[in-house]
mmCIF file of C-alpha atoms in Angstrom:
data_model
loop_
_atom_site.group_PDB
_atom_site.id
_atom_site.type_symbol
_atom_site.label_atom_id
_atom_site.label_comp_id
_atom_site.label_asym_id
_atom_site.label_seq_id
_atom_site.Cartn_x
_atom_site.Cartn_y
_atom_site.Cartn_z
ATOM 1 C CA UNK A 22 -5.142 3.520 16.209
ATOM 2 C CA UNK A 23 -7.545 6.260 15.209
ATOM 3 C CA UNK A 24 -10.977 4.662 15.077
ATOM 4 C CA UNK A 25 -12.694 7.884 14.022
ATOM 5 C CA UNK A 26 -10.742 7.668 10.738
ATOM 6 C CA UNK A 27 -10.517 3.905 10.319
ATOM 7 C CA UNK A 28 -14.199 2.993 10.665
ATOM 8 C CA UNK A 29 -15.626 5.440 8.061
ATOM 9 C CA UNK A 30 -12.790 4.571 5.660
ATOM 10 C CA UNK A 31 -13.528 0.849 5.945
ATOM 11 C CA UNK A 32 -17.255 1.490 5.436
ATOM 12 C CA UNK A 33 -16.526 3.501 2.278
ATOM 13 C CA UNK A 34 -14.168 0.772 1.038
ATOM 14 C CA UNK A 35 -16.872 -1.858 1.618
ATOM 15 C CA UNK A 36 -19.435 0.209 -0.292
ATOM 16 C CA UNK A 37 -17.032 0.635 -3.219
ATOM 17 C CA UNK A 38 -16.239 -3.087 -3.154
ATOM 18 C CA UNK A 39 -19.953 -3.991 -3.111
ATOM 19 C CA UNK A 40 -20.541 -1.763 -6.125
ATOM 20 C CA UNK A 41 -17.557 -3.359 -7.872
ATOM 21 C CA UNK A 42 -18.839 -6.868 -7.199
ATOM 22 C CA UNK A 43 -22.260 -5.875 -8.549
ATOM 23 C CA UNK A 44 -20.642 -4.489 -11.701
ATOM 24 C CA UNK A 45 -18.471 -7.562 -12.280
ATOM 25 C CA UNK A 46 -21.100 -10.219 -11.556
ATOM 26 C CA UNK A 47 -24.374 -8.629 -12.660
ATOM 27 C CA UNK A 48 -23.314 -5.803 -14.944
ATOM 28 C CA UNK A 49 -24.999 -3.255 -12.686
ATOM 29 C CA UNK A 50 -23.563 0.250 -12.322
ATOM 30 C CA UNK A 51 -24.793 3.056 -10.085
ATOM 31 C CA UNK A 52 -27.407 5.203 -11.866
ATOM 32 C CA UNK A 53 -25.262 8.354 -12.025
ATOM 33 C CA UNK A 54 -22.436 6.431 -13.743
ATOM 34 C CA UNK A 55 -24.465 4.469 -16.284
ATOM 35 C CA UNK A 56 -24.229 7.033 -19.051
ATOM 36 C CA UNK A 57 -20.442 7.321 -19.029
ATOM 37 C CA UNK A 58 -19.370 3.699 -18.435
ATOM 38 C CA UNK A 59 -18.769 1.735 -21.636
ATOM 39 C CA UNK A 60 -17.222 -1.478 -20.244
ATOM 40 C CA UNK A 61 -19.048 -2.427 -17.075
ATOM 41 C CA UNK A 62 -16.911 -5.387 -15.985
ATOM 42 C CA UNK A 63 -13.680 -3.434 -16.349
ATOM 43 C CA UNK A 64 -15.245 -0.622 -14.342
ATOM 44 C CA UNK A 65 -16.133 -3.121 -11.609
ATOM 45 C CA UNK A 66 -12.580 -4.452 -11.481
ATOM 46 C CA UNK A 67 -11.328 -0.889 -11.150
ATOM 47 C CA UNK A 68 -13.663 -0.355 -8.218
ATOM 48 C CA UNK A 69 -12.423 -3.531 -6.558
ATOM 49 C CA UNK A 70 -8.800 -2.449 -6.963
ATOM 50 C CA UNK A 71 -9.630 0.972 -5.518
ATOM 51 C CA UNK A 72 -11.394 -0.623 -2.541
ATOM 52 C CA UNK A 73 -8.393 -2.852 -1.841
ATOM 53 C CA UNK A 74 -6.110 0.186 -2.075
ATOM 54 C CA UNK A 75 -8.242 2.074 0.408
ATOM 55 C CA UNK A 76 -8.207 -0.895 2.802
ATOM 56 C CA UNK A 77 -4.438 -1.099 2.403
ATOM 57 C CA UNK A 78 -4.201 2.586 3.269
ATOM 58 C CA UNK A 79 -6.308 2.067 6.388
ATOM 59 C CA UNK A 80 -4.428 -0.990 7.591
ATOM 60 C CA UNK A 81 -0.933 0.305 7.022
ATOM 61 C CA UNK A 82 -1.608 3.974 7.675
ATOM 62 C CA UNK A 83 -3.761 3.789 10.776
ATOM 63 C CA UNK A 84 -3.417 0.350 12.352
ATOM 64 C CA UNK A 85 0.203 -0.729 11.945
ATOM 65 C CA UNK A 86 2.717 1.466 13.693
ATOM 66 C CA UNK A 87 6.073 0.108 12.441
ATOM 67 C CA UNK A 88 7.974 2.918 10.689
ATOM 68 C CA UNK A 89 9.249 1.091 7.578
ATOM 69 C CA UNK A 90 6.279 -1.230 7.168
ATOM 70 C CA UNK A 91 3.883 1.668 7.494
ATOM 71 C CA UNK A 92 5.590 3.677 4.749
ATOM 72 C CA UNK A 93 5.770 0.829 2.240
ATOM 73 C CA UNK A 94 2.243 -0.321 2.994
ATOM 74 C CA UNK A 95 0.814 3.148 2.562
ATOM 75 C CA UNK A 96 2.764 3.553 -0.683
ATOM 76 C CA UNK A 97 1.371 0.282 -2.020
ATOM 77 C CA UNK A 98 -2.121 1.519 -1.118
ATOM 78 C CA UNK A 99 -1.498 4.684 -3.131
ATOM 79 C CA UNK A 100 -0.361 2.605 -6.102
ATOM 80 C CA UNK A 101 -3.506 0.458 -5.873
ATOM 81 C CA UNK A 102 -5.721 3.540 -5.682
ATOM 82 C CA UNK A 103 -4.094 5.071 -8.762
ATOM 83 C CA UNK A 104 -4.266 1.776 -10.653
ATOM 84 C CA UNK A 105 -7.969 1.428 -9.876
ATOM 85 C CA UNK A 106 -8.606 4.998 -10.955
ATOM 86 C CA UNK A 107 -6.787 4.419 -14.252
ATOM 87 C CA UNK A 108 -8.722 1.194 -14.888
ATOM 88 C CA UNK A 109 -11.993 2.998 -14.223
ATOM 89 C CA UNK A 110 -10.992 5.787 -16.627
ATOM 90 C CA UNK A 111 -10.092 3.247 -19.328
ATOM 91 C CA UNK A 112 -13.516 1.615 -18.899
ATOM 92 C CA UNK A 113 -15.141 4.927 -19.843
ATOM 93 C CA UNK A 114 -13.097 5.287 -23.021
ATOM 94 C CA UNK A 115 -15.197 4.720 -26.122
ATOM 95 C CA UNK A 116 -12.426 3.413 -28.330
ATOM 96 C CA UNK A 117 -11.848 3.961 -32.007
ATOM 97 C CA UNK A 118 -14.555 3.739 -34.575
ATOM 98 C CA UNK A 119 -13.278 1.357 -37.223
ATOM 99 C CA UNK A 120 -14.859 2.350 -40.499
ATOM 100 C CA UNK A 121 -12.919 0.241 -42.950
ATOM 101 C CA UNK A 122 -11.950 -3.159 -41.595
ATOM 102 C CA UNK A 123 -10.892 -4.602 -44.940
ATOM 103 C CA UNK A 124 -13.679 -7.195 -44.971
ATOM 104 C CA UNK A 125 -16.004 -7.165 -47.978
#
C-alpha cells in the first residue's frame, strides 16, 4: 500500500464529498463555481458520485492487491468519475428557452 498516494487522495475525496453534501442539503456552491452552476442539487450529486469514484480508485488501485479484483474495481472507479463529471456538466447546462408554450 502506498500511503503517500492514498492519504492525499482520500483527503481530496472527502473535500469533494463535503462540498457535494453542502450543495445537496443547503444549496451552497463554492464561490468560483456559483456563476456557472444552474442546478445546484444536481451539481452536488455529481460531486458525490465523483468522490465515491475517487475513493473506489484509491481502495481498489492502492489498497487491494488481487489482480482481477483490482482491475475491475479501478475500472468501476473510472466509470463513477466519468459519470460524476457528466452530471456536473449537465448541471451547468442552461436548457432551452421556451418562447411559445401554447398557453394563452
